[in-house]
Short mmCIF file of C-alpha atoms in Angstrom, two decimals:
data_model
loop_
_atom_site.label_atom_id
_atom_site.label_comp_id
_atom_site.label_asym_id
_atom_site.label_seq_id
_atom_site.Cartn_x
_atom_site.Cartn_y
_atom_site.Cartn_z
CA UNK A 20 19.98 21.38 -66.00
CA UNK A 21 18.71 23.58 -68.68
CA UNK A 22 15.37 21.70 -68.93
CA UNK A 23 15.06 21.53 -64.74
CA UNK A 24 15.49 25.64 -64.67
CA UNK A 25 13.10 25.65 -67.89
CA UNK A 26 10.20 23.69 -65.89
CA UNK A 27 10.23 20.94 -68.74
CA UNK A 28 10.89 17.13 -68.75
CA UNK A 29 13.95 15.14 -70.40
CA UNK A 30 13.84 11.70 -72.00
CA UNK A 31 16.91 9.16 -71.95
CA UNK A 32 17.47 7.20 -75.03
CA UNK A 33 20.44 5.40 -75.00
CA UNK A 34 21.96 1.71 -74.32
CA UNK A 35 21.73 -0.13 -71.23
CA UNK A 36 24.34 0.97 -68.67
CA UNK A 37 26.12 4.32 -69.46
CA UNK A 38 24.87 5.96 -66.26
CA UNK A 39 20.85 7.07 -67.58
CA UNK A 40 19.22 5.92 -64.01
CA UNK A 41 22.40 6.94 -62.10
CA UNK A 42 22.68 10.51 -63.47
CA UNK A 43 18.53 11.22 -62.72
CA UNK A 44 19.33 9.74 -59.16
CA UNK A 45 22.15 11.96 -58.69
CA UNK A 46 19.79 14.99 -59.69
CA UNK A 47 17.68 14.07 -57.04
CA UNK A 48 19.71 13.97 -54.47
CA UNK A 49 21.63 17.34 -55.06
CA UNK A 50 18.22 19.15 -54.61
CA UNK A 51 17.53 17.75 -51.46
CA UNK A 52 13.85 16.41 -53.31
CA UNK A 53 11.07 14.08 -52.82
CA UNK A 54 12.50 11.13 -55.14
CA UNK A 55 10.36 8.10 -57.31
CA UNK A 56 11.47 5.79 -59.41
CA UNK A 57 8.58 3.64 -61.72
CA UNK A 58 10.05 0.42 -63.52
CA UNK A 59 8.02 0.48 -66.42
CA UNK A 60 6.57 -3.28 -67.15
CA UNK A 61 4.04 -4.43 -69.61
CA UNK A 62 1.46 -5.40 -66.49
CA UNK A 63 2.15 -1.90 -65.11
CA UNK A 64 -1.20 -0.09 -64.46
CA UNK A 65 -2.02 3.95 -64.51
CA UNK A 66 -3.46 3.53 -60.95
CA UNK A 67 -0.03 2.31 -60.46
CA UNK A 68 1.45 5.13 -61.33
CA UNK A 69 -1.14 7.57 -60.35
CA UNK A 70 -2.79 6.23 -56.95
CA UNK A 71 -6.02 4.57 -56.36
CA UNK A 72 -9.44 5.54 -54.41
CA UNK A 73 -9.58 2.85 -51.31
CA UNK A 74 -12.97 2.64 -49.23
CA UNK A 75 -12.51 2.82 -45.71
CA UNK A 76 -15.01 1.62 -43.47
CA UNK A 77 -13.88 3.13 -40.46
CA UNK A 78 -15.28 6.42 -41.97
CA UNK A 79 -17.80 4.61 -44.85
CA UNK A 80 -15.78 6.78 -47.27
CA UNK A 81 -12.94 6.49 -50.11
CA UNK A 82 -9.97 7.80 -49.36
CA UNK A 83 -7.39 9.07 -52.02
CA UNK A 84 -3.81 6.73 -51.97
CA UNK A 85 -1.29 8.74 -53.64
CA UNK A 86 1.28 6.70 -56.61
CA UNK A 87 4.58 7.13 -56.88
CA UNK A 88 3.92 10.39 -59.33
CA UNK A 89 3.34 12.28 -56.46
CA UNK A 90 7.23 13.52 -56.11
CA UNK A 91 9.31 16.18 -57.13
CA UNK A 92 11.77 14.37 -59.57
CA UNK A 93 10.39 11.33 -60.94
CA UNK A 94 12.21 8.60 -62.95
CA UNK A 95 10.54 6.39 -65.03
CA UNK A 96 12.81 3.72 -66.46
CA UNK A 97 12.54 2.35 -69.50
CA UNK A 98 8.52 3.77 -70.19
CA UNK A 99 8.50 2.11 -73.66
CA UNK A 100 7.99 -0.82 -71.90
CA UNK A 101 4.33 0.35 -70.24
CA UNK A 102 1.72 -0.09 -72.80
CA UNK A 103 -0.22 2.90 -74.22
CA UNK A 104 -3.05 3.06 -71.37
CA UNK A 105 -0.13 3.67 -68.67
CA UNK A 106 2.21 6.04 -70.98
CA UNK A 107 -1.25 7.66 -71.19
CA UNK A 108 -0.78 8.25 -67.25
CA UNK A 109 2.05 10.49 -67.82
CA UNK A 110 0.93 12.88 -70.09
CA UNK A 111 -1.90 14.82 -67.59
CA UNK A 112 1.16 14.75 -65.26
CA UNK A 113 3.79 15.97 -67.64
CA UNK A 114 1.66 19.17 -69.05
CA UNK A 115 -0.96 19.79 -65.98
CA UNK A 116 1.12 18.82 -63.26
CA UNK A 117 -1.70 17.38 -62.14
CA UNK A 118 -3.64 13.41 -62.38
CA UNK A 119 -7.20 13.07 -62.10
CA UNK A 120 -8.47 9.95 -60.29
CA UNK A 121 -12.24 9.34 -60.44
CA UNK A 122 -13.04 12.72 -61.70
CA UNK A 123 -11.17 14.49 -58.82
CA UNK A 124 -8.30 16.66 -59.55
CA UNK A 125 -4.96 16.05 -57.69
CA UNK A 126 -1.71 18.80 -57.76
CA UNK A 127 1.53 17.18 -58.18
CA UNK A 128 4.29 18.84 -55.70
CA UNK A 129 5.83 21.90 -57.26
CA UNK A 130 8.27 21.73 -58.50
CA UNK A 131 7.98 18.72 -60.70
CA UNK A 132 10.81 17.66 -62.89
CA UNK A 133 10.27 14.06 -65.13
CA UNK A 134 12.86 11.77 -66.71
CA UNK A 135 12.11 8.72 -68.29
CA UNK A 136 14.86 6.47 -69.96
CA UNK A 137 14.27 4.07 -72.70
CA UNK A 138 16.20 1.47 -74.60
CA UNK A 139 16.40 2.43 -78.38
CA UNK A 140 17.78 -1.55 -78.95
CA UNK A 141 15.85 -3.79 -77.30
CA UNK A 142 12.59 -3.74 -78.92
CA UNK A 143 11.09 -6.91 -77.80
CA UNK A 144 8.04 -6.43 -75.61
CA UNK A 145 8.19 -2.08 -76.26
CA UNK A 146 5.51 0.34 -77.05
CA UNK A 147 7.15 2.94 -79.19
CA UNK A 148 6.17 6.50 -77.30
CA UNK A 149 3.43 8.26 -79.41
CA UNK A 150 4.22 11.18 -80.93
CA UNK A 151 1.94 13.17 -78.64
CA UNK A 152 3.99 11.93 -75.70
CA UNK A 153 7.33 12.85 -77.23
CA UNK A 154 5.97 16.80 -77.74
CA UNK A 155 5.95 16.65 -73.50
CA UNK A 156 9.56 16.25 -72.96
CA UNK A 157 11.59 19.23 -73.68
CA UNK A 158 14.44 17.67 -74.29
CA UNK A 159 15.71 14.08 -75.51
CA UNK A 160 19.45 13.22 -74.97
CA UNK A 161 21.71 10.65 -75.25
CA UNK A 162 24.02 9.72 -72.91
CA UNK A 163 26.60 7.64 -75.40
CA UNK A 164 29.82 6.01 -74.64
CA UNK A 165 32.61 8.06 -72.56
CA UNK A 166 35.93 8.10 -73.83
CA UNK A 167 38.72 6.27 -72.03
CA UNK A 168 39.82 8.90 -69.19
CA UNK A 169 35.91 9.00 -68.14
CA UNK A 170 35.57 5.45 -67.81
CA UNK A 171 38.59 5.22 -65.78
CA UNK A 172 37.69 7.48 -63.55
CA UNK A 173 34.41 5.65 -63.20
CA UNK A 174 35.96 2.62 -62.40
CA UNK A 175 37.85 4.16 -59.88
CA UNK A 176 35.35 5.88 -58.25
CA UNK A 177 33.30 3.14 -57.87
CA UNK A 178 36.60 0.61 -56.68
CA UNK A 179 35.20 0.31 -53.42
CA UNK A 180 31.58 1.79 -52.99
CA UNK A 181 28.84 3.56 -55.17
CA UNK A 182 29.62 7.76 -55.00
CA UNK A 183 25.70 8.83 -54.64
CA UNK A 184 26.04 7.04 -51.36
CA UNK A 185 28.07 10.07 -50.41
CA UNK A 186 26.43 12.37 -52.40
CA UNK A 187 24.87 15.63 -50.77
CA UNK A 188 22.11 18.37 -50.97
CA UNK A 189 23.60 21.41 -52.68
CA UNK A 190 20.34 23.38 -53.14
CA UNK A 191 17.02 23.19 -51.70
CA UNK A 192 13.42 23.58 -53.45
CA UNK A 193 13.57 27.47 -52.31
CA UNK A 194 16.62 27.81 -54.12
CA UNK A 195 15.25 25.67 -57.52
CA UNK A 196 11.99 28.01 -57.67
CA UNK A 197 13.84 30.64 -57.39
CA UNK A 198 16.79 30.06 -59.97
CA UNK A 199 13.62 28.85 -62.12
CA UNK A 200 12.07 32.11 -61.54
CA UNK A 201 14.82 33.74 -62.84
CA UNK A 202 15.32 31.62 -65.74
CA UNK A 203 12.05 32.56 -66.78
CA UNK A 204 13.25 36.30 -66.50
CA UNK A 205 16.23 36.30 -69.05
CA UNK A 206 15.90 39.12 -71.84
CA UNK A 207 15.15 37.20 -75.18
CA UNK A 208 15.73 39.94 -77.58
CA UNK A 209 12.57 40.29 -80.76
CA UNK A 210 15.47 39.36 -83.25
CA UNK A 211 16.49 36.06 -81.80
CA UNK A 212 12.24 35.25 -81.03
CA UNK A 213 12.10 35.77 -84.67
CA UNK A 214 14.98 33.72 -85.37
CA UNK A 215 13.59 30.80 -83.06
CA UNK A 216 10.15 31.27 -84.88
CA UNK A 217 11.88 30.39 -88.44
CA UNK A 218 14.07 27.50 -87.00
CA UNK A 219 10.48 26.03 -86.08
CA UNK A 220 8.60 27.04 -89.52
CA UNK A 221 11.41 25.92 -91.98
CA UNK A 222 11.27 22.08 -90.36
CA UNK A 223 7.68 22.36 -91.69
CA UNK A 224 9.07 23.27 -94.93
CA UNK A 225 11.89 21.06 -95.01
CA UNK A 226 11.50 18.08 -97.72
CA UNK A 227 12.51 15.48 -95.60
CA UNK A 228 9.94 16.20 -93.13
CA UNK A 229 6.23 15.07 -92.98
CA UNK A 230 5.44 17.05 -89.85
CA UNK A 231 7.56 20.13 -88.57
CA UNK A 232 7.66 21.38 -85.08
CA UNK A 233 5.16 22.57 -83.36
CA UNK A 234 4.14 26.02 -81.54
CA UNK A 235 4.93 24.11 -78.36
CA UNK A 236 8.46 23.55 -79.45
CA UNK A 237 9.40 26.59 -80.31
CA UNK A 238 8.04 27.74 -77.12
CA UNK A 239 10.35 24.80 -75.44
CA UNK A 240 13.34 26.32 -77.42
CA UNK A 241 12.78 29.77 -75.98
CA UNK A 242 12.58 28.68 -72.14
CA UNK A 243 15.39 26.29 -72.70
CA UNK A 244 17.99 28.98 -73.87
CA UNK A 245 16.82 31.06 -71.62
CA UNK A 246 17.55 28.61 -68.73
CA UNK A 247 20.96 27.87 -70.85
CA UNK A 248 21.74 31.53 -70.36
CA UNK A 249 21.42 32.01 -66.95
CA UNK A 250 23.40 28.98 -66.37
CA UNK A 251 26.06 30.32 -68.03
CA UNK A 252 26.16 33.71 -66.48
CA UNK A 253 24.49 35.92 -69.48
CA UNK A 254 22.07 38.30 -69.18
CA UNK A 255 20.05 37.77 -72.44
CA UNK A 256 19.51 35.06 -74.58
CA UNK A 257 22.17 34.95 -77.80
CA UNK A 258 21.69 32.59 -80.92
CA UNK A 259 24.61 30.79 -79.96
CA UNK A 260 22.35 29.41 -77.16
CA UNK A 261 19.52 28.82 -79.42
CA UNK A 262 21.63 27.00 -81.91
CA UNK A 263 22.94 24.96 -78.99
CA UNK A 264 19.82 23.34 -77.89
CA UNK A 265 18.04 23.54 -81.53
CA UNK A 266 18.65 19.82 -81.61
CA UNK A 267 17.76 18.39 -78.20
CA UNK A 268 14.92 20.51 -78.15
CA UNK A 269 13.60 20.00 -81.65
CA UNK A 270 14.65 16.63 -83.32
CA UNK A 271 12.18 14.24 -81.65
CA UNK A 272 9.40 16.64 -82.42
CA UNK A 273 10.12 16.65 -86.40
CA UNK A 274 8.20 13.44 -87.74
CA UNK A 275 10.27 12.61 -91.31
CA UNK A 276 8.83 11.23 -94.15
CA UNK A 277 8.81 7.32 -94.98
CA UNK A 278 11.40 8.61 -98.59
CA UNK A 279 13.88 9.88 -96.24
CA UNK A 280 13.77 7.70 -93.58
CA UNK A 281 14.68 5.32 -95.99
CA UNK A 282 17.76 7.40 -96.93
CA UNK A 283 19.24 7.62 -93.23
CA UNK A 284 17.45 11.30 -92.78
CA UNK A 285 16.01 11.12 -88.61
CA UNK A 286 14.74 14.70 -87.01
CA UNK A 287 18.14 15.90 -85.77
CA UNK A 288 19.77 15.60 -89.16
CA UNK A 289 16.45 17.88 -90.11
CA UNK A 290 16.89 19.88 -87.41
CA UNK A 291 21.08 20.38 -88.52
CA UNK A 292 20.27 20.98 -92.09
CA UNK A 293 17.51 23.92 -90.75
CA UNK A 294 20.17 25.52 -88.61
CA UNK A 295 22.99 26.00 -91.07
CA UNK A 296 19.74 27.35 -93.85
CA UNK A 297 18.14 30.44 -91.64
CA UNK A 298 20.09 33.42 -91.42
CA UNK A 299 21.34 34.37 -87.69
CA UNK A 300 20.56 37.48 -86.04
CA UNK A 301 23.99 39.84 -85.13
CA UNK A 302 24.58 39.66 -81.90
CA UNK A 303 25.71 42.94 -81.29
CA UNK A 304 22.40 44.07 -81.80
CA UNK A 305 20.41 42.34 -79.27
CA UNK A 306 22.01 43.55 -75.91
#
C-alpha cells in the first residue's frame, strides 16, 4: 500500500503459490481500476505488451491498438521469463508512464501502479532482471510461507468458492489521487532527510558492496515513508518509518561484491548492517 500511495511499482519474488497473483488481483479490485494481467513467456513480444500500429484501409491510415499496459494496475507474472527486448518494454512505462510506438508518444492512464512476480527457483528458461530494471520498482517483497492459523483460514475461505469473487470496490481513482496527493504532502523533517541521505551513502561505503544505492533510492525511501506515515495516521515522517522500509526499498538496489556473495552477504543483509551503523535522529526533535 505504501508503494501504491508513493506512485512507485512493487516486485514479487517468492515461490510458486503463496498468494503473489492473488494479492495484486485483490488490489485491483478494491480500487474499482482498469485491471491487466501479462504472462510473461520467452516468445512474448514488446508490441505485445505495448500495442501495435495497424493500417486501415477504410481511412488509408495506421491506427494506434493499445496492449495490455494501457491499465491502471498491471500485473506481470513471472517477467523473468520475457527476454531482455520485452523487459525492455517495461521500463519507459515504469518511469515515464508513458510507451512510445513508432516514434509517437502514448500516456498510460493515471494512476498507474505495476507489479510483476517472479520465481527466484525455477531458473530454467529466465532472464535475470537487469539491474537497471530492478532501480524501477520501489519496493521488492516476499510473500513467504504463512504460519498455520493463516493457512487454515485460507483453506477455509476458499472451502467452497474463490473470496475475490465477492470481493468489492472500497475506493475509487478520485479517492487514490487524492490519498496519493496527500502522501506526497507528509512533513519529512531536515534531520530524518539527512538521516535517509547517509542510509543511502554508507551502502556505497559498505565493504561488502560493489555498488551502493542510488540518488533514485533514496528518493524512493523518502516517498515510501512518507506514504507509510499517512497510512498509519502520523503527521510527519519518523525514523522508525524509515528504518521500516530501509530494506524493501533498498536491498535489491545494493549490487554486492563477488567476495561476499560468496560468504552468504545479499543487499538486505547490507542494507541491515547500514541501519544498525548510522546514528538516528531524536525524534522529539522533528515534530
Amino acid at each position: 500500500m505504501a508503494a501504491l500511495l508513493a506512485r512507485g511499482h512493487v516486485l514479487l519474488e517468492d515461490v510458486p503459490g503463496v498468494g503473489k497473483t492473488v494479492l495484486a488481483r485483490a488490489l485491483a479490485r478494491s480500487l474499482h481500476a482498469d485491471f491487466r494481467r501479462i504472462q510473461c513467456t520467452p516468445d512474448l513480444l514488446p508490441s505485445d505488451v505495448t500495442g501495435v500500429a495497424v493500417y486501415n484501409p477504410r481511412d488509408l491510415a495506421f491506427e494506434f491498438r493499445r496492449g495490455p499496459v494501457f491499465a491502471h494496475v498491471l500485473l506481470v507474472d513471472e517477467i523473468n521469463r520475457a527476454t531482455p527486448r520485452t523487459q525492455s518494454a517495461f521500463l519507459e512505462a515504469m518511469e515515464e508512464r508513458q510507451v512510445t510506438v513508432d516514434g509517437t508518444p502514448h500516456d498510460l492512464p493515471r494512476p498507474f501502479f505495476l507489479v510483476a512476480t517472479q520465481n527466484p527457483i525455477e531458473l530454467a528458461g529466465t532472464f535475470p532482471l537487469p539491474e537497471a530494471q530492478l532501480d524501477r520498482f520501489l519496493v521488492k517483497l516476499s510473500l513467504g510461507y504463512p504460519d498455520a492459523a493463516t493457512e487454515t483460514r485460507v483453506l477455509v475461505a476458499q472451502r467452497e468458492a474463490h473470496p475475490l469473487t465477492h470481493l468489492a470496490p472500497v475506493a475509487d481513482l478520485t479517492g487514490l489521487k487524492e490519498a496519493q496527493d496527500a502522501a506526497a504532502s507528509v512533513h519529512v523533517h531536515d534531520a530524518v532527510l539527512s538521516y535517509i541521505q547517509r542510509l543511502a551513502a554508507e551502502t556505497r561505503r559498505h565493504p561488502g558492496a560493489a555498488w551502493g544505492v542510488s540518488p533514485r533510492g533514496a528518493l524512493g525511501l523518502m516517498r515510501a515513508s512518507q506514504a507509510l506515515a499517512l497510512i498509519q495516521g502520523a503527521r510527519y515522517v519518523t525514523p522508525d518509518h524509515v528504518k521500516r522500509l530501509a530494506g524493501p526499498v533498498l536491498a535489491h538496489r545494493v549490487i554486492v561484491n563477488p567476495r561476499s556473495r560468496v560468504q552468504g552477504v545479499d543487499g538486505r543483509t547490507v542494507v541491515e548492517d547500514v541501519v544498525r551503523r548510522v546514528e538516528v535522529p531524536v525524534e522529539a526533535a522533528l515534530r
